[in-house]
């Protein structure tokens, strides 16, 4: 009897993953190209960017915070990267006198800059001013978008150097499923796995998320942990923006809109609780892949874009509801 209860509980807890994977099998039979190598590469490339964003958010969620500014930070980072990596001979160059810069130097500058500026501000607002993370980071979302509009003049940015586009759209050893973006995401995933499971930061992160009062009594500096988590998150958003701009071949201020919700949904589907204290890198990966599979399924079925948003919204609400149900059950 207990085994049957455990199985039914497991099925309910993982209902979103099971339903989407089952529907993928059905779509695969209906649309043979669904299981093609080209579609697999597309899945990996798109999921890689969202995986990096979700990893950034996962640490914040585990510490029982949130970051709704993620998508706009991604968009702003893509615009900065595109501006600095435009061809010297491009007629619509944002800064005509700016020379072509080293691609990797640009990435490092953006990641460090975003971590210091946006990560620090979010942490101060949430941990020092005690503004609820939902409100504080939503305010940051609006500020970042406004800054991006001013920075770009609300104009699209193109004319990117070929090296940048090749990096973000190419494949390792010319093997299609080994997309460069997938390789980058895998490296980031390994780094986060090590960070969460084999470092003092990881242990403290789970402790703060599980019971911040007890963690503080134990001598853990809550502000320092909050600051670190938000700085890591912003660095991930900057990396994701860099990847997204190169993959798209151009960018605009609207790039990255809503990505934070998909990242949070991916985290939640994969077992990262919005109530803090739990979550694994492997779960984040599964959640992001499953959510991306859902999007591709709807595209292959020819579902109107408007309806895809409805379906995705329902999945997000359902995933959060299941997470809250698990949290209540454990209390």
PDB file of C-alpha atoms in Angstrom, residues 13 268 272-275 316-331:
ATOM      1  CA  UNK A  13       5.196  15.484  -8.372  1.00  0.00           C
ATOM      2  CA  UNK A 268      10.549  24.704 -10.757  1.00  0.00           C
ATOM      3  CA  UNK A 272      14.134  23.898  -7.536  1.00  0.00           C
ATOM      4  CA  UNK A 273      11.616  25.096  -4.985  1.00  0.00           C
ATOM      5  CA  UNK A 274      10.466  28.724  -4.986  1.00  0.00           C
ATOM      6  CA  UNK A 275      10.251  28.263  -1.208  1.00  0.00           C
ATOM      7  CA  UNK A 316       4.135  27.636 -15.398  1.00  0.00           C
ATOM      8  CA  UNK A 317       1.176  28.004 -13.021  1.00  0.00           C
ATOM      9  CA  UNK A 318       0.770  24.218 -12.778  1.00  0.00           C
ATOM     10  CA  UNK A 319       4.470  23.730 -12.021  1.00  0.00           C
ATOM     11  CA  UNK A 320       4.432  26.396  -9.292  1.00  0.00           C
ATOM     12  CA  UNK A 321       1.243  24.890  -7.812  1.00  0.00           C
ATOM     13  CA  UNK A 322       2.892  21.459  -7.621  1.00  0.00           C
ATOM     14  CA  UNK A 323       5.948  22.988  -5.975  1.00  0.00           C
ATOM     15  CA  UNK A 324       3.831  24.711  -3.334  1.00  0.00           C
ATOM     16  CA  UNK A 325       1.933  21.463  -2.776  1.00  0.00           C
ATOM     17  CA  UNK A 326       5.213  19.608  -2.141  1.00  0.00           C
ATOM     18  CA  UNK A 327       6.324  22.365   0.240  1.00  0.00           C
ATOM     19  CA  UNK A 328       3.077  22.184   2.257  1.00  0.00           C
ATOM     20  CA  UNK A 329       3.308  18.372   2.391  1.00  0.00           C
ATOM     21  CA  UNK A 330       6.810  18.536   3.870  1.00  0.00           C
ATOM     22  CA  UNK A 331       5.869  21.020   6.604  1.00  0.00           C
TER      23      UNK A 331
END
